[in-house]
Tab-separated table of C-alpha atoms in Angstrom:
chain	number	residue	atom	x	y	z
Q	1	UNK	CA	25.962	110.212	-0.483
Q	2	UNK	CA	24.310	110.439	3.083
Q	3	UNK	CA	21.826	107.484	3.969
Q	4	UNK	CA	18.552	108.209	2.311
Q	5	UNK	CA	16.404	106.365	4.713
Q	6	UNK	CA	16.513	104.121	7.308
Q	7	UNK	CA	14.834	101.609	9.945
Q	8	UNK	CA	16.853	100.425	12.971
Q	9	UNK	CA	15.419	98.517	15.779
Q	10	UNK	CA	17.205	96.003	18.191
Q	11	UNK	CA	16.740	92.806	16.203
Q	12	UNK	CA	17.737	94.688	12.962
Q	13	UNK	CA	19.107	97.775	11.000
Q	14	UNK	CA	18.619	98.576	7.074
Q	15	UNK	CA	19.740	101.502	5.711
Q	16	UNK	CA	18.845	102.853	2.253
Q	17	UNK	CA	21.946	104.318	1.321
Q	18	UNK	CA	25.646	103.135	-0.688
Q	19	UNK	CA	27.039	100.316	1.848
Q	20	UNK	CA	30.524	101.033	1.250
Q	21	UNK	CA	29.928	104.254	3.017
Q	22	UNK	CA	28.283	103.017	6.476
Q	23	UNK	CA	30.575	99.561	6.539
Q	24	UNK	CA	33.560	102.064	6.838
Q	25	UNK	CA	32.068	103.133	9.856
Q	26	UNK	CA	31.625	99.314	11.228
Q	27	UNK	CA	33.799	98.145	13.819
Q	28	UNK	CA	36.390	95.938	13.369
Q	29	UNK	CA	35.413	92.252	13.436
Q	30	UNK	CA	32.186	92.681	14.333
Q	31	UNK	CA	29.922	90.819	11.904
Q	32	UNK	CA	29.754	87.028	12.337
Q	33	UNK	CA	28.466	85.989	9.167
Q	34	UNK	CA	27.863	87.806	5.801
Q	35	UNK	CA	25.044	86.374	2.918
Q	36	UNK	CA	24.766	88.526	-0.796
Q	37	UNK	CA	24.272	87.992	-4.425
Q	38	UNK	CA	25.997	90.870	-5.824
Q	39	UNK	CA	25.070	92.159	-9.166
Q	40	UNK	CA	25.764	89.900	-11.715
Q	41	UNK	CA	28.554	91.445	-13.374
Q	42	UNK	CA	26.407	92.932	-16.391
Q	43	UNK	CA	24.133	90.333	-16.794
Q	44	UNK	CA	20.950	92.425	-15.200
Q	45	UNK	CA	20.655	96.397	-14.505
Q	46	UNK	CA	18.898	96.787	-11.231
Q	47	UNK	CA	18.842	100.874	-10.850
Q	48	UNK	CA	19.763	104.036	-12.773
Q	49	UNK	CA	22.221	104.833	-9.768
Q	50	UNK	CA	25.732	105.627	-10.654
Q	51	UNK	CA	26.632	103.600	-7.274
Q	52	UNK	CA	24.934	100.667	-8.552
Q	53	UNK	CA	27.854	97.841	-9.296
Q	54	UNK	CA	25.663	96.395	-12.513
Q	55	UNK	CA	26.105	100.035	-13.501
Q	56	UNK	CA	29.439	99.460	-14.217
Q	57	UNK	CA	31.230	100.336	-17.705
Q	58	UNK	CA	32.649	97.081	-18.215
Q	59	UNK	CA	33.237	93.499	-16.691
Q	60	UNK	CA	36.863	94.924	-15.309
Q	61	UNK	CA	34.944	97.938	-13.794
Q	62	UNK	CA	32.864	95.834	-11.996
Q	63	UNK	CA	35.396	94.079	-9.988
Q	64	UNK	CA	37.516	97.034	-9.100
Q	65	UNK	CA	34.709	98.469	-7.917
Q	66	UNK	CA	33.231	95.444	-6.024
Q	67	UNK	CA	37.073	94.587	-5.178
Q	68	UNK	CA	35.996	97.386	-2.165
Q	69	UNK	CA	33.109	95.719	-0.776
Q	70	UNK	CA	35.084	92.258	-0.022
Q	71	UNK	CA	37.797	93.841	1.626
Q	72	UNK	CA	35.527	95.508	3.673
Q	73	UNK	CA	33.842	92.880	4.653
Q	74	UNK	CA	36.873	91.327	5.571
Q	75	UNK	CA	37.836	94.258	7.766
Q	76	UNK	CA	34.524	93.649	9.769
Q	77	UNK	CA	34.130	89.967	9.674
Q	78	UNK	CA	34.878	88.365	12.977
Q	79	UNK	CA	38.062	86.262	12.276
Q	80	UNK	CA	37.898	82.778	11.017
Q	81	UNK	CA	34.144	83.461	10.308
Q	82	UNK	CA	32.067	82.443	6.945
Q	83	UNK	CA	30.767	85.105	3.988
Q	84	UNK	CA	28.538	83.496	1.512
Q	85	UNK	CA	28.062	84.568	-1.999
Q	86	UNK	CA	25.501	83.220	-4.585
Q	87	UNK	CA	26.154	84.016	-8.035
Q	88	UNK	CA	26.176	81.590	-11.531
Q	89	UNK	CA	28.146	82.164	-14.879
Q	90	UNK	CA	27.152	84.694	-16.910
Q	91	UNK	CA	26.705	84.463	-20.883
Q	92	UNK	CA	28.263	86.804	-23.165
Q	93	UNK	CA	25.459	87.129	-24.767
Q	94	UNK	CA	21.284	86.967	-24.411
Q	95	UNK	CA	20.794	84.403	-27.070
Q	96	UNK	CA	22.870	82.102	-24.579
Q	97	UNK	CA	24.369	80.350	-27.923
Q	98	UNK	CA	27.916	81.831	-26.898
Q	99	UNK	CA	30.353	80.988	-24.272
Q	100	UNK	CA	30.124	81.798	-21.181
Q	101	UNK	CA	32.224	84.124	-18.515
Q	102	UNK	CA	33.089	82.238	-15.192
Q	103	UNK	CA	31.846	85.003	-12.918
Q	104	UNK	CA	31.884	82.865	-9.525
Q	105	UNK	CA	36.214	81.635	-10.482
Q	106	UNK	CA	36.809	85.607	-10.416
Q	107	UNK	CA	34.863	85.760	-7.400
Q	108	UNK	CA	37.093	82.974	-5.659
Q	109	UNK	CA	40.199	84.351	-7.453
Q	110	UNK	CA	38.726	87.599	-6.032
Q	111	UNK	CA	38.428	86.859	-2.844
Q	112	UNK	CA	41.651	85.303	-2.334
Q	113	UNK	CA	43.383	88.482	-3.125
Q	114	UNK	CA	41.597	90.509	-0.850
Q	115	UNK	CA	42.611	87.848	2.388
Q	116	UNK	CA	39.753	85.389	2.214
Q	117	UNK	CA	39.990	81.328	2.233
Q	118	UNK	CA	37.778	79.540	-0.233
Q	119	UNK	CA	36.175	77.143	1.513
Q	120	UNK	CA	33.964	75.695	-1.195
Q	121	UNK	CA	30.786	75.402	-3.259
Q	122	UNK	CA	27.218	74.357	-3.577
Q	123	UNK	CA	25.682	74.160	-7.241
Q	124	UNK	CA	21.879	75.297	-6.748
Q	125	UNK	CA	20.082	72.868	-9.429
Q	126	UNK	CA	17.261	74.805	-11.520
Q	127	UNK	CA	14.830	72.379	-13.870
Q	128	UNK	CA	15.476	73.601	-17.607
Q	129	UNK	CA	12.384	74.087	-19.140
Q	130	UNK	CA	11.843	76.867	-16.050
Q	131	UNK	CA	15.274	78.471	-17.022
Q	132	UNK	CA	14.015	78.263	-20.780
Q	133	UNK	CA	10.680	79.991	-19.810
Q	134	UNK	CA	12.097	82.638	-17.584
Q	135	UNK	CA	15.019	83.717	-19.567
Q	136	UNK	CA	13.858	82.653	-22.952
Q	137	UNK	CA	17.776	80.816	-23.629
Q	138	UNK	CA	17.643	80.362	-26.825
Q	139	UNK	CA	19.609	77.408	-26.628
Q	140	UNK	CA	17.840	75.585	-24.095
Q	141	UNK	CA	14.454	75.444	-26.648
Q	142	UNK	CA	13.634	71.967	-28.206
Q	143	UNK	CA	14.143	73.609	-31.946
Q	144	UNK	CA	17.952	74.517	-30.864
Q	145	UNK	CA	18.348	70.682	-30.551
Q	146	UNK	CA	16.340	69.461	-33.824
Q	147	UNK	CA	18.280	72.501	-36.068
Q	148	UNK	CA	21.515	71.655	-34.557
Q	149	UNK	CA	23.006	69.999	-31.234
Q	150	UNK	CA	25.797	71.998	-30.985
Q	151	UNK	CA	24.370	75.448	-30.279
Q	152	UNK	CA	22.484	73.367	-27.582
Q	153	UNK	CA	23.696	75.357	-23.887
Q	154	UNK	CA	22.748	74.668	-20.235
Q	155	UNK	CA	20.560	75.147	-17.230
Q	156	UNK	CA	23.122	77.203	-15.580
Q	157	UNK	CA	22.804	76.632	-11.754
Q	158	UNK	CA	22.787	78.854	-9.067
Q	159	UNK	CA	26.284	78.672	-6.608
Q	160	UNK	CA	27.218	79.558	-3.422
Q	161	UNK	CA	30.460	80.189	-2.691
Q	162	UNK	CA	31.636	80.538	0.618
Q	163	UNK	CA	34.807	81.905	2.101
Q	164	UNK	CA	36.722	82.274	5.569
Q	165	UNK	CA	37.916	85.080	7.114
Q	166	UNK	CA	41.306	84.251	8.380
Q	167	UNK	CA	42.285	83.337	11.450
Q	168	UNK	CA	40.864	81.484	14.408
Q	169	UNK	CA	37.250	81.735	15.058
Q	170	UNK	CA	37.057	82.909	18.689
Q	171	UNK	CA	33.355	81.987	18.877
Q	172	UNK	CA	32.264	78.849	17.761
Q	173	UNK	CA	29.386	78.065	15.960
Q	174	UNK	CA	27.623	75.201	18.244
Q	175	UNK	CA	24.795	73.167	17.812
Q	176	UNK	CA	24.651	70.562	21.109
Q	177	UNK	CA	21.602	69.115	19.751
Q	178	UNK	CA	22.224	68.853	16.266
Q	179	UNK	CA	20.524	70.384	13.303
Q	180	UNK	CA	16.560	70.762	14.455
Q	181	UNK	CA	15.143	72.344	11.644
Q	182	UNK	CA	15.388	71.138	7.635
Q	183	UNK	CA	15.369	73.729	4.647
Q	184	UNK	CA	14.400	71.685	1.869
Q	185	UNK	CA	11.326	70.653	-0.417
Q	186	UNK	CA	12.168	66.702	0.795
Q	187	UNK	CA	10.069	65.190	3.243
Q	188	UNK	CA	12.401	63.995	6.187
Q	189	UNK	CA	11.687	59.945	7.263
Q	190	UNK	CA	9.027	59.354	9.580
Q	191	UNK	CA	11.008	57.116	11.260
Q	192	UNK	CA	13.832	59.876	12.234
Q	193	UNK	CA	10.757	62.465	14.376
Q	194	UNK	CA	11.737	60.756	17.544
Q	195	UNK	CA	15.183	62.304	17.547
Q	196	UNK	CA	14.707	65.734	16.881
Q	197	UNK	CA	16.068	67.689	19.623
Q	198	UNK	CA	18.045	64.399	20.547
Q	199	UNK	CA	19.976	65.390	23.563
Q	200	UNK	CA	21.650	61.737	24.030
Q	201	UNK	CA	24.624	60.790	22.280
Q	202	UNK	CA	25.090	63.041	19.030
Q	203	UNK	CA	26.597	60.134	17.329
Q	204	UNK	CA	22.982	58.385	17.446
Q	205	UNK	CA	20.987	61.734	16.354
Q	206	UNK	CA	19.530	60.067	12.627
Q	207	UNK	CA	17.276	63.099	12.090
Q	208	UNK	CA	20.281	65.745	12.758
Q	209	UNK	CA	22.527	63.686	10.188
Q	210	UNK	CA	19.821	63.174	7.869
Q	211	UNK	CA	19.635	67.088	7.439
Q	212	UNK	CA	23.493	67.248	7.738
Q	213	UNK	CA	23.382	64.979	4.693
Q	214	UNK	CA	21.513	67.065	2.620
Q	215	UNK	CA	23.316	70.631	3.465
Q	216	UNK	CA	26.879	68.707	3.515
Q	217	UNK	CA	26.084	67.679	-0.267
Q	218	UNK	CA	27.762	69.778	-3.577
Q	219	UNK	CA	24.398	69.161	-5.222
Q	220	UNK	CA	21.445	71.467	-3.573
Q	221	UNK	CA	18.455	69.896	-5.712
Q	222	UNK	CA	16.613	70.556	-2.990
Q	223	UNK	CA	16.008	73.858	-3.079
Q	224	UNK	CA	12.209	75.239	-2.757
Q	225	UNK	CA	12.825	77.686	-5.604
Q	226	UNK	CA	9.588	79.460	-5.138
Q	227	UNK	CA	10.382	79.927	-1.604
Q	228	UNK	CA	11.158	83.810	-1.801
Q	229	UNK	CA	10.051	87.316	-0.304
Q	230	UNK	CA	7.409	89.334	-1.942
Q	231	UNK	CA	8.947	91.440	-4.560
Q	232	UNK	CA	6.112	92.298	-6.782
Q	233	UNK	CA	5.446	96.201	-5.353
Q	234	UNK	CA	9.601	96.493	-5.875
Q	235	UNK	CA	9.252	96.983	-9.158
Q	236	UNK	CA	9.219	100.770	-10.696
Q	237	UNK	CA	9.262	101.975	-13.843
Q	238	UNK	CA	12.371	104.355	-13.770
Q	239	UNK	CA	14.587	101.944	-14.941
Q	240	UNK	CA	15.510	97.887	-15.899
Q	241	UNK	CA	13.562	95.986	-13.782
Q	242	UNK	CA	15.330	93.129	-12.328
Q	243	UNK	CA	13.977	91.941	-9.247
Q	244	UNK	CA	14.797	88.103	-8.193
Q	245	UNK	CA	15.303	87.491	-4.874
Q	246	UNK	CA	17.182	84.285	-3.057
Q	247	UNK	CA	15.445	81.616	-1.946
Q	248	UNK	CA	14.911	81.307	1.912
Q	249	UNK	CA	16.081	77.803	2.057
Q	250	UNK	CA	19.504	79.030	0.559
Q	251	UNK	CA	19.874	81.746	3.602
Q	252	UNK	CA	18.141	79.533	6.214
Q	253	UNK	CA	20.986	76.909	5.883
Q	254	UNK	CA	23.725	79.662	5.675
Q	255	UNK	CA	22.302	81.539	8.724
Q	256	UNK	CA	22.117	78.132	10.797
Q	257	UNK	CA	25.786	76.476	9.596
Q	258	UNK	CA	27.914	79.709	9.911
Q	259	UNK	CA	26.376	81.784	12.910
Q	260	UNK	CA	25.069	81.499	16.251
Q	261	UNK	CA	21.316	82.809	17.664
Q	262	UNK	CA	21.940	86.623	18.766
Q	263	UNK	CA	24.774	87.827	16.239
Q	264	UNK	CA	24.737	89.600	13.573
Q	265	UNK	CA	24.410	88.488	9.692
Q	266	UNK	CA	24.861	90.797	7.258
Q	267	UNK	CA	24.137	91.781	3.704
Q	268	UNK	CA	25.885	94.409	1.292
Q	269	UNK	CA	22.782	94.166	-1.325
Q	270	UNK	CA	19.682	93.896	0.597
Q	271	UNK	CA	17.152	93.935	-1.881
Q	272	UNK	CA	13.594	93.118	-0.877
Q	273	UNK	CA	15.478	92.096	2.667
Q	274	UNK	CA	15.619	88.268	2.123
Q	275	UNK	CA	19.467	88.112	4.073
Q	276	UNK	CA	17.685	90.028	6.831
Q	277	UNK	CA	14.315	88.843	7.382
Q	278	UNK	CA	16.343	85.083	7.536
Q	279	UNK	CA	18.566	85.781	10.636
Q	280	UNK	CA	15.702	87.707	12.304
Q	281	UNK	CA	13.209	85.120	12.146
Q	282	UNK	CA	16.326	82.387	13.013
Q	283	UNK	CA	17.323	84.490	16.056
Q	284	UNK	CA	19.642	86.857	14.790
Q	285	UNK	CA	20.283	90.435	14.301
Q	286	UNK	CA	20.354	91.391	10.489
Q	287	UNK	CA	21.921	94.628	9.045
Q	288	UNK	CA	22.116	95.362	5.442
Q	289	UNK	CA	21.703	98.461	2.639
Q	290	UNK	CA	19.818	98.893	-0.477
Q	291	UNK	CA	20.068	101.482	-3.231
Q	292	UNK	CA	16.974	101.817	-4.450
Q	293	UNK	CA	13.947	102.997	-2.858
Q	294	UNK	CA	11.770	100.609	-3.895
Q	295	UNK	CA	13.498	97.807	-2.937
Q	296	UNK	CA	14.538	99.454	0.521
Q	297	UNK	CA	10.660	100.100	1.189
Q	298	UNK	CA	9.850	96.629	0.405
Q	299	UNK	CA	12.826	95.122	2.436
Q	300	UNK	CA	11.548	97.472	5.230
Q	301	UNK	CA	7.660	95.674	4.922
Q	302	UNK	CA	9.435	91.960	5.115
Q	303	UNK	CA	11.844	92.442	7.877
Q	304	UNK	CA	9.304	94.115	10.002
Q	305	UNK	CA	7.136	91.464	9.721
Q	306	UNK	CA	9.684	88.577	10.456
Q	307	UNK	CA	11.165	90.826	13.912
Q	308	UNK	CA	6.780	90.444	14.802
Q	309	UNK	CA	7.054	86.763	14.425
Q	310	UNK	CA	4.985	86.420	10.738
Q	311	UNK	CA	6.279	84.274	7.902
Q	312	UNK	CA	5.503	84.893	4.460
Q	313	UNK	CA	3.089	82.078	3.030
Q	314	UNK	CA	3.755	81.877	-0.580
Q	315	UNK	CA	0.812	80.251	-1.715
Q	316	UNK	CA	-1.511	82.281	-0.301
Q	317	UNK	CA	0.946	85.532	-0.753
Q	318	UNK	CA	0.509	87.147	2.287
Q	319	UNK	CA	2.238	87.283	5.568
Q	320	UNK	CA	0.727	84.967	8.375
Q	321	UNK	CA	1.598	84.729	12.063
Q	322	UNK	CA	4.364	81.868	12.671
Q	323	UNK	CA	5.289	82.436	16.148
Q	324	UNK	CA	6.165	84.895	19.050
Q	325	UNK	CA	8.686	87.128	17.993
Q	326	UNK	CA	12.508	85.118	18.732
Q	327	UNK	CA	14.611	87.193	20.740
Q	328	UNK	CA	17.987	87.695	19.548
């Protein structure tokens, strides 16, 4: 399959096209930090493609075939460097009042095989009356608890799991000043303003370890969940429609802990272009590939606007001008 389609510019590349198939051509260690959901193992259908991994025949399927995406990416990960995946468990079944398949421990277990270190996790809270809404869980409905507890279920959260490519990192990951900029839906003390950008004694930095604080934590309540890329003119009609992209605080965090401004983050499932249009608007080059047209032409809109210095303002759903382009 040749690459359908494609926008490269300086501050980023996407490709519509199979990844597997331009990652082979990737130099060796030369990605610094990688950021994906990958299809969720059968839970959603995202194209008709016969590449597509959530076209897979069966759970097994699925990670033989994705077992070749994460030893790519450790081929071209810079050594000792960070990929992040998000994923969640996935129910056997819609009704949600069956057991459940621990898709992120065959991730790890995954991983591991194919030369990665696990390095750890972060549960991404959701509210469960949302979940119930969106998904329609049966078990999660008020009725499910009246009729009878124990086909009650959960509000599944979101993880990220990351892993390290081994060896030692030649390039680290600095931040003299601390952390300047929070990703979250708190509101940081008043009292801490005065040391952002502290360039005294990092020990005495309270608004860098406030943020630390909350990205250091297992527990990312903090999440702005409605923080996401426009999606909406993704959607097509030539197949199951599932279109649900990460939220920006999720990449923000990962593009600011496990790279430096000016390399390059990448993404095997672009999407809409969330895992690109991050780095680019943090300073970094972004390169990822996308399947389906629609999503491509979409991802193409967003990370175009983030390289000319606009930010998406989800209220008001449009794009609005945040800045002077960053140079990476």
């Amino acid at each position: 399959m040749a690459v359908i389609d494609q926008c490269i510019t300086d501050r980023f590349a996407v490709f519509n096209g199979d990844c597997m198939e331009v990652m082979q051509a990737m130099p060796t260690g030369s990605v610094h930090h990688s950021i994906y959901s990958p299809p969720f193992g059968g839970l959603y259908h995202y194209s008709s493609s016969e590449r597509d991994l959530s076209n897979c025949d069966d759970y097994d399927s699925f990670f033989e075939h994705y077992a070749f995406v994460v030893r790519e990416l450790a081929r071209i990960t810079m050594p000792g460097r960070v990929s992040a995946v998000h994923c969640m468990d996935v129910p056997r079944s819609n009704s949600g009042t069956d057991s459940l398949i621990d898709f992120p421990g065959d991730i790890i277990r995954l991983h591991e095989r194919e030369g990665w270190r696990y390095t750890g996790r972060r549960m991404i809270w959701k509210e469960p009356l949302a979940v119930r809404l969106r998904t329609m869980q049966k078990n999660l409905a008020h009725a499910s608890l009246c009729a009878d507890s124990i086909d009650c279920g959960v509000a599944s959260g979101d993880m990220l799991l990351t892993f390290r490519r081994a060896g030692q990192n030649p390039v680290p990951v600095k931040h003299p000043e601390g952390l300047f900029d929070y990703a979250g839906e708190r509101i940081p003390p008043s009292d801490l303003l005065p040391f952002r950008g502290w360039t005294g004694k990092q020990t005495e930095n309270r608004w860098s370890h406030w943020i630390w604080r909350q990205y250091a934590d297992c527990m990312w309540d903090d999440i702005r969940m409605q923080r996401v890329l426009p999606y909406r003119e993704a959607r097509d009609s030539e197949d199951e429609k599932h279109v649900h992209p990460l939220q920006l605080d999720v990449i923000d965090r990962c593009v600011t802990l496990f790279s430096n401004p000016g390399e390059t983050v990448l993404t095997p499932f672009l999407g809409v272009g969330s895992e690109v249009y991050s780095p680019v608007m943090l300073g970094r080059r972004g390169i990822g590939w996308e399947l389906k047209p629609s999503y491509f032409r979409q991802a193409v809109k967003n990370v175009e606007a983030a390289a000319n210095g606009y930010r998406f303002d989800k209220q008001n759903e449009e794009m609005l001008l945040d800045q002077e382009p960053v140079e990476a």
